Structure formats: structure tokens, C-alpha cells
mmCIF file of C-alpha atoms in Angstrom:
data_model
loop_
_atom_site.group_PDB
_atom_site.id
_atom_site.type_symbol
_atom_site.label_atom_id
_atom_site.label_comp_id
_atom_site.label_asym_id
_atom_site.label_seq_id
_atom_site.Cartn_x
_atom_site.Cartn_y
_atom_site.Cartn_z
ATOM 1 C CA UNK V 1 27.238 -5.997 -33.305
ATOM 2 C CA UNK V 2 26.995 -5.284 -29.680
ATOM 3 C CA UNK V 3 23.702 -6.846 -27.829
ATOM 4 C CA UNK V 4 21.256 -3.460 -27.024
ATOM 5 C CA UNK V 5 22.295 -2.158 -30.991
ATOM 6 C CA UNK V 6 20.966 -5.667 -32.028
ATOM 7 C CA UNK V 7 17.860 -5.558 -29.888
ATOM 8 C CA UNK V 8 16.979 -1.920 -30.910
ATOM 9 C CA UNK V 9 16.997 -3.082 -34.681
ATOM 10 C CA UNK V 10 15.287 -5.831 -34.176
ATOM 11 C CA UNK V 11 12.961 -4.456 -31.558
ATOM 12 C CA UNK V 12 12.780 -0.492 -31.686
ATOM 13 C CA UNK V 13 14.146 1.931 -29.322
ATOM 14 C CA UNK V 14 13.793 1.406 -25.375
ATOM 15 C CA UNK V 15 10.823 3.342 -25.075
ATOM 16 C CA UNK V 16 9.227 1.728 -28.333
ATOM 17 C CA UNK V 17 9.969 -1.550 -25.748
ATOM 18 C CA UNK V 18 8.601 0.193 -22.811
ATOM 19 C CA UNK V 19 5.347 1.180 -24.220
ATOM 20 C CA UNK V 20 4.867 -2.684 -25.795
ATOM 21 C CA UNK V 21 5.770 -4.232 -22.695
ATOM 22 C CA UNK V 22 3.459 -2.438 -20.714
ATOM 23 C CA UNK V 23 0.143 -2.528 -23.115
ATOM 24 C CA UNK V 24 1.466 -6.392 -22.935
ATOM 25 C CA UNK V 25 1.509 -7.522 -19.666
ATOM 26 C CA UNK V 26 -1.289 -4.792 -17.982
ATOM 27 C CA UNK V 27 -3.786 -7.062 -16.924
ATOM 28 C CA UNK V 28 -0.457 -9.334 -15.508
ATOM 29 C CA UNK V 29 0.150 -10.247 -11.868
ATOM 30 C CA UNK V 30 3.641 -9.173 -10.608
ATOM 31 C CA UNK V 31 4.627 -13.339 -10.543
ATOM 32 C CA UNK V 32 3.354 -13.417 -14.047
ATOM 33 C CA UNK V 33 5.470 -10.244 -15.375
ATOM 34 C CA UNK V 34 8.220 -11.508 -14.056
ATOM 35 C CA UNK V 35 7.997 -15.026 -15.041
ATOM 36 C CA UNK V 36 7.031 -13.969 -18.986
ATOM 37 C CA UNK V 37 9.403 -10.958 -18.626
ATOM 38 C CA UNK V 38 13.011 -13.559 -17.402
ATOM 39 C CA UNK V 39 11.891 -15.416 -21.516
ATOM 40 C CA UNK V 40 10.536 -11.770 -23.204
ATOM 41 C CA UNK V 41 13.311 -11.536 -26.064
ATOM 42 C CA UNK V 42 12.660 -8.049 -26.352
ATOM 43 C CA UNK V 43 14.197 -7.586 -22.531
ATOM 44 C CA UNK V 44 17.562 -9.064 -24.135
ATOM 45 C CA UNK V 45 19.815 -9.740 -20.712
ATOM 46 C CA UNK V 46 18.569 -9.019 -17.672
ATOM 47 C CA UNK V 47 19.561 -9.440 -14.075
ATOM 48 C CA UNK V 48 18.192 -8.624 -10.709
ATOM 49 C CA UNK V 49 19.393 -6.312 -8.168
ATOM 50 C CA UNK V 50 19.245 -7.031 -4.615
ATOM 51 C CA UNK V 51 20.264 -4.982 -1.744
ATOM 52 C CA UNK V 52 19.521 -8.037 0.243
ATOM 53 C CA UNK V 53 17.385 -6.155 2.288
ATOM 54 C CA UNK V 54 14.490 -6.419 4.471
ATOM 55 C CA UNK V 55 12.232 -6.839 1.673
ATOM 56 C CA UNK V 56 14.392 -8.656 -0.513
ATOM 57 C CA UNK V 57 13.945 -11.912 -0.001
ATOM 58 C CA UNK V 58 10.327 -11.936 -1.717
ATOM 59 C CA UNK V 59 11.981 -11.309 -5.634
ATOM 60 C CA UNK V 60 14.796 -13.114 -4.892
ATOM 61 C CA UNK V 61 12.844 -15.774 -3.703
ATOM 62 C CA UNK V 62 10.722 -15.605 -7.131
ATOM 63 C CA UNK V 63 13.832 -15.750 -9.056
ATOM 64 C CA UNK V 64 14.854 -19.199 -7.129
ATOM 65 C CA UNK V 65 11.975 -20.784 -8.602
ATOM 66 C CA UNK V 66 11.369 -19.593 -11.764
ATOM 67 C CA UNK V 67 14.851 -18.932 -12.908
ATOM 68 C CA UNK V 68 17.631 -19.730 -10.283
ATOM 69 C CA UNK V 69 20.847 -18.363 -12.609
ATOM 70 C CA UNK V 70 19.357 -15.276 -13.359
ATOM 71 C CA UNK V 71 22.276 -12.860 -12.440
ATOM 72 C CA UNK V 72 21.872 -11.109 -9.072
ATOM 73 C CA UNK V 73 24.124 -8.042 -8.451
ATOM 74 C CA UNK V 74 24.741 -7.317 -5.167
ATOM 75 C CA UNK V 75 26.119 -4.252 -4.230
ATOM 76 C CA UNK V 76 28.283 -4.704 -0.826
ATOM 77 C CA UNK V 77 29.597 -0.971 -0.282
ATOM 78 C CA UNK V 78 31.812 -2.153 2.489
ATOM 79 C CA UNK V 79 29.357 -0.397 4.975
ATOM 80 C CA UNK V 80 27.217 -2.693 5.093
ATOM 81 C CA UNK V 81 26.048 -4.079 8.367
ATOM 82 C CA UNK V 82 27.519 -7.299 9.454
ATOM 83 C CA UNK V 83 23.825 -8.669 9.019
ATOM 84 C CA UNK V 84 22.979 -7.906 5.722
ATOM 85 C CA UNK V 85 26.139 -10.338 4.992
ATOM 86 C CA UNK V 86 25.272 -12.893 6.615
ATOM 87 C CA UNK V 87 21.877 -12.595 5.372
ATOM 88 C CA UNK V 88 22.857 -12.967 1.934
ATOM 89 C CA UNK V 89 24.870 -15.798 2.054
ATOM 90 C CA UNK V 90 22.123 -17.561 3.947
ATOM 91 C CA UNK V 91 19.540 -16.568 1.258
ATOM 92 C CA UNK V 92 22.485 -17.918 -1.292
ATOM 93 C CA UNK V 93 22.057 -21.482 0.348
ATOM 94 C CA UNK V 94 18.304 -21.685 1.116
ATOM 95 C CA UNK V 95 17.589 -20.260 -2.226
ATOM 96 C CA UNK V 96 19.895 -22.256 -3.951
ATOM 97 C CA UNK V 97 20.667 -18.546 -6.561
ATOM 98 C CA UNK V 98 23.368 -19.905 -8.522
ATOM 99 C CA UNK V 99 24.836 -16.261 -9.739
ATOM 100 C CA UNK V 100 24.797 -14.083 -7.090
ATOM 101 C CA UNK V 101 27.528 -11.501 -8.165
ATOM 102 C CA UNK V 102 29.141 -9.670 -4.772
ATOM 103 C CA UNK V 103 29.828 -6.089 -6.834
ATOM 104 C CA UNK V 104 32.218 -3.406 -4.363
ATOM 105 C CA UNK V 105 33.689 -0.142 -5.111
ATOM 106 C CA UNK V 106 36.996 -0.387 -6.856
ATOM 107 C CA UNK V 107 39.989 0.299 -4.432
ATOM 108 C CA UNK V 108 41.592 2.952 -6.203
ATOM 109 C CA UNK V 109 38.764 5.374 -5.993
ATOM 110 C CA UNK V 110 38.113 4.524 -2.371
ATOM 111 C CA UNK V 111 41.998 5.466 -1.481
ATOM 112 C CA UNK V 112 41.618 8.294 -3.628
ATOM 113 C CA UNK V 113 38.781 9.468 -2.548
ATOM 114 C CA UNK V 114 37.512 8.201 0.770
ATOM 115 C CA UNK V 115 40.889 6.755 2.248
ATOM 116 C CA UNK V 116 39.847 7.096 5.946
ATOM 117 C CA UNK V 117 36.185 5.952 5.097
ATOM 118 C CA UNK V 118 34.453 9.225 6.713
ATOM 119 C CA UNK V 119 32.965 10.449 3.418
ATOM 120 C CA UNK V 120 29.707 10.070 4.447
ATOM 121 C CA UNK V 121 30.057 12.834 7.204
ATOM 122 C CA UNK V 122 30.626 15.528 5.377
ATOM 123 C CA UNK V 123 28.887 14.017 1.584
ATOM 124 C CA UNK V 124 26.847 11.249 2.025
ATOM 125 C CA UNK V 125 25.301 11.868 -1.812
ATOM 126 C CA UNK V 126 29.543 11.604 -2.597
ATOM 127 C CA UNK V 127 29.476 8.627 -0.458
ATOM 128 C CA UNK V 128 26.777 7.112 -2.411
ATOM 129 C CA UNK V 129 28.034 7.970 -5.455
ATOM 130 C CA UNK V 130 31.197 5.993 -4.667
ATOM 131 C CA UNK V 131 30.106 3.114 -3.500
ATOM 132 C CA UNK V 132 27.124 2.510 -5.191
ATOM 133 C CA UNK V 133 26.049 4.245 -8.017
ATOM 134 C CA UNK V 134 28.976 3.937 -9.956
ATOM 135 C CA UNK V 135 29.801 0.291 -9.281
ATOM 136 C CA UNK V 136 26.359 -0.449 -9.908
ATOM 137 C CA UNK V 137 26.142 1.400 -13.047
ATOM 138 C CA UNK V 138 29.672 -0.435 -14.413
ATOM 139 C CA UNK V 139 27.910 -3.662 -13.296
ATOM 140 C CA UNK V 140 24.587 -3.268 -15.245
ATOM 141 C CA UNK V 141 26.961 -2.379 -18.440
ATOM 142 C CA UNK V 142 26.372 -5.981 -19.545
ATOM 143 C CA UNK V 143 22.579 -6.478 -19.350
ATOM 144 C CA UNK V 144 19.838 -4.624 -21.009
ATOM 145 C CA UNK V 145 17.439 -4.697 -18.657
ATOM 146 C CA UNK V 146 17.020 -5.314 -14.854
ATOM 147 C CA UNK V 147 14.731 -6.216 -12.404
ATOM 148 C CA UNK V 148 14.337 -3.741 -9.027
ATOM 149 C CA UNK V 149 12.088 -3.875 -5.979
ATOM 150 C CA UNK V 150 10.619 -0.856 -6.509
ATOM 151 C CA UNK V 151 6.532 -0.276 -5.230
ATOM 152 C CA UNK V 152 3.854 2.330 -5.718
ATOM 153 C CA UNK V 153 3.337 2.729 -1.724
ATOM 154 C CA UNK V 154 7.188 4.199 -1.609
ATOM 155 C CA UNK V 155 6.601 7.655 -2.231
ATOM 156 C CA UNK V 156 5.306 10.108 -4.521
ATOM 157 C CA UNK V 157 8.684 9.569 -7.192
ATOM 158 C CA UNK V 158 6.806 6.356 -7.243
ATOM 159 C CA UNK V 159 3.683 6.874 -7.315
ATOM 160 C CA UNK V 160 2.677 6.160 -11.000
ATOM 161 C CA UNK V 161 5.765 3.385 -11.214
ATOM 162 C CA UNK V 162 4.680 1.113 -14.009
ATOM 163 C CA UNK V 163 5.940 -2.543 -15.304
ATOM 164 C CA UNK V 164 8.828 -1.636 -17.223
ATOM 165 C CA UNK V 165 10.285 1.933 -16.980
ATOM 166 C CA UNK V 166 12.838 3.335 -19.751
ATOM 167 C CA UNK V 167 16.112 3.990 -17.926
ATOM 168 C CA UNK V 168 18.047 6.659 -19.346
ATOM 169 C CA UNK V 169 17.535 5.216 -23.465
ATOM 170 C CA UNK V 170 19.703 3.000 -22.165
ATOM 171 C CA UNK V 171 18.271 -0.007 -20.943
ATOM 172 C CA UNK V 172 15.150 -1.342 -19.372
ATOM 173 C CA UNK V 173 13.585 -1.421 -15.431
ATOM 174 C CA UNK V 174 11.570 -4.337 -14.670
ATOM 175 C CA UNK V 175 9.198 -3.360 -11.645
ATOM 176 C CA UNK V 176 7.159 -6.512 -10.716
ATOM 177 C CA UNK V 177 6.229 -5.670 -7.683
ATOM 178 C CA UNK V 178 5.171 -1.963 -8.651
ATOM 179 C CA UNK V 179 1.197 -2.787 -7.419
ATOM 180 C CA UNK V 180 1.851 -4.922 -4.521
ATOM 181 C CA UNK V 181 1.288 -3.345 -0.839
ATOM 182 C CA UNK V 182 2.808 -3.917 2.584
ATOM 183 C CA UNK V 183 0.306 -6.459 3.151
ATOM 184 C CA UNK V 184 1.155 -8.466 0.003
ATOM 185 C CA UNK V 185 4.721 -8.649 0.560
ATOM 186 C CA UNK V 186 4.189 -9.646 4.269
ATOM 187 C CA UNK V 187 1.359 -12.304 2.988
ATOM 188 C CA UNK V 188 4.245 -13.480 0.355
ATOM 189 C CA UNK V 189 6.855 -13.958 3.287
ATOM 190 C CA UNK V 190 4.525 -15.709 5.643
ATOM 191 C CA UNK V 191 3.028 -18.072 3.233
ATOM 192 C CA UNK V 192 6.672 -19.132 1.714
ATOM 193 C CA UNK V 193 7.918 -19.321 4.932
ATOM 194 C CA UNK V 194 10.680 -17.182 3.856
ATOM 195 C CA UNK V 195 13.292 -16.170 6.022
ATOM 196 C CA UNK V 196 13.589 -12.487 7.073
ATOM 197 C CA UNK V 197 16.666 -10.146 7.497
ATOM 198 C CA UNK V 198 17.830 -10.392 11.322
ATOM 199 C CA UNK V 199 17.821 -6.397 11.883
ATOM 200 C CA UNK V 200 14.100 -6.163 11.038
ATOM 201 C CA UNK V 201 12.781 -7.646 14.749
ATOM 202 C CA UNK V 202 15.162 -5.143 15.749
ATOM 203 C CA UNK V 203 13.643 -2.019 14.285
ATOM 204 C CA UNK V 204 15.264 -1.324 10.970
ATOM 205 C CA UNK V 205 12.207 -1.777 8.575
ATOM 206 C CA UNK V 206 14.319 -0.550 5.671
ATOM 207 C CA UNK V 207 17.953 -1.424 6.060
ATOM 208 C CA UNK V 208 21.095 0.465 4.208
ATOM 209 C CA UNK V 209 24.650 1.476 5.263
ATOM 210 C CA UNK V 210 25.595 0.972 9.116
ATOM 211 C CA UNK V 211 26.595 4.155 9.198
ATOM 212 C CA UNK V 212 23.447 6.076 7.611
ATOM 213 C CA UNK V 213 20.775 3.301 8.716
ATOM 214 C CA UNK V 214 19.073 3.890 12.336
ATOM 215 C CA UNK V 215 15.860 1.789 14.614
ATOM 216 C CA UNK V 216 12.696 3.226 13.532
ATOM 217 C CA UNK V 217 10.350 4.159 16.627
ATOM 218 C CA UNK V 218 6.953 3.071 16.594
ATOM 219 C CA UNK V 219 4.192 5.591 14.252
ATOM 220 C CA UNK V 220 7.850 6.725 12.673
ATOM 221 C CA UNK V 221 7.168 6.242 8.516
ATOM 222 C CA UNK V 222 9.439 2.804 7.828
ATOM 223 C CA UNK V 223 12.388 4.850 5.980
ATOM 224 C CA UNK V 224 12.591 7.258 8.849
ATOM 225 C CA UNK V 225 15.851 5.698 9.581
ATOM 226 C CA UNK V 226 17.689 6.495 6.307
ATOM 227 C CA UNK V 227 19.900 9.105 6.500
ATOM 228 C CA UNK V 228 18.030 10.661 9.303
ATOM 229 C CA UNK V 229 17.974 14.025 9.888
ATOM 230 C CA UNK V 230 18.632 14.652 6.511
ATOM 231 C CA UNK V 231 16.593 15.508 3.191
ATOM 232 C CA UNK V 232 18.206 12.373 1.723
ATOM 233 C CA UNK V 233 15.769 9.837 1.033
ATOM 234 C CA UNK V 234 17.440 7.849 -1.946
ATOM 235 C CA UNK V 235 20.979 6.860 -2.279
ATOM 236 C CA UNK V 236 20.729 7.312 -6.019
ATOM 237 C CA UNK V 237 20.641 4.348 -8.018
ATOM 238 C CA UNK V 238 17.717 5.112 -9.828
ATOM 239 C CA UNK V 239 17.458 7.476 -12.833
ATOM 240 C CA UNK V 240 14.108 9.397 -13.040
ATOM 241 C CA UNK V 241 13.564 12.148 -16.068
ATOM 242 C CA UNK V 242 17.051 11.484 -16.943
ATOM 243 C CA UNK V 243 18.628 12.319 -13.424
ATOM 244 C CA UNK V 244 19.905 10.342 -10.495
ATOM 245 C CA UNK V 245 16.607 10.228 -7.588
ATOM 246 C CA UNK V 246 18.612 11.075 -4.080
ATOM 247 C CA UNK V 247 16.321 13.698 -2.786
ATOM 248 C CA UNK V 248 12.152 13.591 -2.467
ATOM 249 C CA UNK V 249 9.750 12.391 -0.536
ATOM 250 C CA UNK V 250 10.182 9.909 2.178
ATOM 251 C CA UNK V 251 8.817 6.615 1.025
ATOM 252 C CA UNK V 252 8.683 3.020 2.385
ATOM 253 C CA UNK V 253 10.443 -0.076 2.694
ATOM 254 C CA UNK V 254 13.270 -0.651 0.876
ATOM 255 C CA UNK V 255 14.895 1.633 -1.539
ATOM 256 C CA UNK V 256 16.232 -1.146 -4.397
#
């Protein structure tokens, strides 16, 4: 019997799991959701997704000490910048994550579909679509349930973000650090001594694709440098009322 048809007999449907898990762990801090959460049988599988970003390091750095083989899919659309990279095979050593799994787009679609890699001037959502939503979707076919980065303070989509979030019937979002603030995630760095992505002292507070990621001017809202210029503000990995979330209002930090 395949793993989420198991769970849901044993356990009810996703959002019968949703609605425990939250009434559970309400009262929980975001270390202790996600520390009960990595043993919770009624999560099944579960991995963490990392963009390897500028405010990354904090979960993954969460997952080195409570759990360092929890799977960690890492999306590398082959537009990344050179940084990010290098970033995350420093964070590899430091953090000592023993399954970090380096996820790209497959090379067929790219040829057939973005051979000259300019897809992203004329459809960026396309663009997205090709080199990370789908690869990230095929990915997260083998876990139930995973854990994002995703905060309150990003943005009216996530404004009422809970714990655990029902993806689609399909599986399960993990959102430990749904309460925290700027301040607590800066506090979190500081006091762990963690380090931080290079391109932040150089004014990306929210790092993506080279080729869609810009400096943010001081006053500028942190995210101003996605896709700017454009309505874009999420590069649609994240299902919301059933659909993909690439358009709303800008938000913070970073988007995994």
C-alpha cells in the first residue's frame, strides 16, 4: 500500500491531520513544532526545502541539530547566482546536513523549451514553472509532508499562515517559523553565530534567480528586488486555495 494511502487510514484525510496538528502544537514555539513535528507519525515523511537563501540558514540550522538527515531539497534552477552555490555547500560542511538533495530541471524540457535560456524575458511565470515548480513538485512526490520558511510578516497571502497548512489534499506544509519576526530571525543568526549568505551585505535581502534578483535601496520593502518592475511577487511553489501563489502582495524576506 503506498505511504500517504496508509497514513490517511490510519490517520484521516490531510485536513483531518491539519486541524489535529494545529489544536496540538498551538501553544508550541516554532523550535518545539519542529522538533515534535521531524517524530509526529501522523506527518509520515517529511523533508525540508531550502532555497539556501538569505534567511535560510536559521531552519536549516535547526534541522542540523535536531535531525541532521532529514532530507533537504534544494532546488538549483541553473540561474542561480554563483553565491547561493557556494553558500550551500559551505552550510553543507558547517552544518554537517547529511542529505542535502541538489534537485535541477530535467534537460529535455530545458532544450525543448528554453534552449537559449532567455525564457524569463518574455515568461518569467514559464520560467518558473520550468525550473522550479515542476522539479520541485516531482521531488516532493516521495514525502508527505514538508517543512518551508514561510512567515506571517511576508505579505497578506500570509498573513493568517498557521503550523501546518493542507497542500492541495495532497500532503502536508510544516510552517515553524510562521510567528517569528525580522527581529527573531536576526536574534537566531546572531546568537548561533550562524553564517549569512554573501549577497546580503551587498543589498539583496531576499535572494532568487541572477537574472530576476536585483540590490534593494535603502526604505525599498526587502522583496523589492524580485522580479522588479513586475507584478510577480512569488515564483510559484506554493499552492494556496488549490492554485499555484505567483502574483499578490509584495512580502518580505525570502519566498521558500
Amino acid at each position: 500500500m503506498p505511504h500517504n494511502l496508509a497514513l490517511r487510514e490510519e490517520f484521516g484525510t490531510v485536513q483531518d491531520r491539519v486541524e489535529r496538528l494545529n489544536a496540538r502544537y498551538a501553544h508550541h514555539s516554532a523550535t518545539s513544532v519542529l522538533e515534535l513535528a521531524l517524530r509526529d507519525r501522523e506527518l509520515g515523511r517529511i523533508a525540508l526545502v531550502s532555497s539556501f537563501g538569505a534567511e535560510s540558514v536559521v531552519l536549516l540550522h535547526m534541522i542540523s541539530v535536531m535531525k541532521p538527515d532529514t532530507p533537504v531539497i534544494f532546488v538549483d534552477t541553473e540561474m542561480l547566482f554563483p553565491e547561493t552555490i557556494e553558500y550551500q555547500l559551505d552550510l553543507i560542511r558547517k552544518l554537517d546536513l547529511r542529505d542535502v538533495r541538489r534537485i535541477k530541471p530535467a534537460p529535455a524540457r530545458l532544450a525543448a523549451h528554453d534552449p537559449d535560456g532567455l525564457l524569463h524575458l518574455a515568461d518569467k511565470d514559464g520560467c518558473c514553472d520550468l525550473r522550479k515548480t515542476v522539479p520541485l513538485q516531482q521531488a516532493l512526490g516521495h514525502f508527505d509532508a514538508w517543512i518551508t520558511g514561510r512567515k506571517r510578516f511576508q505579505g497578506s497571502t500570509r498573513a493568517t499562515l498557521d503550523f501546518f497548512e493542507n497542500e492541495a489534499d495532497s500532503r502536508i506544509k510544516i510552517n515553524p517559523l510562521a510567528w517569528w519576526s525580522p527581529e527573531d530571525l536576526r536574534d537566531y543568526m546572531i546568537n548561533n553565530r550562524l553564517p549569512r549568505h554573501p549577497l546580503v551585505a551587498k543589498g539583496y535581502p531576499s535572494i532568487g534567480c541572477a537574472p530576476c534578483t536585483s540590490p534593494v535601496k535603502e526604505g525599498e520593502d526587502p522583496r523589492a528586488g524580485r522580479w522588479r518592475g513586475e507584478e510577480k511577487t512569488e515564483c510559484g511553489i506554493h499552492i494556496v486555495d488549490g492554485k499555484f501563489v505567483r502574483i499578490g502582495n509584495p512580502g518580505k524576506g525570502d519566498a521558500a
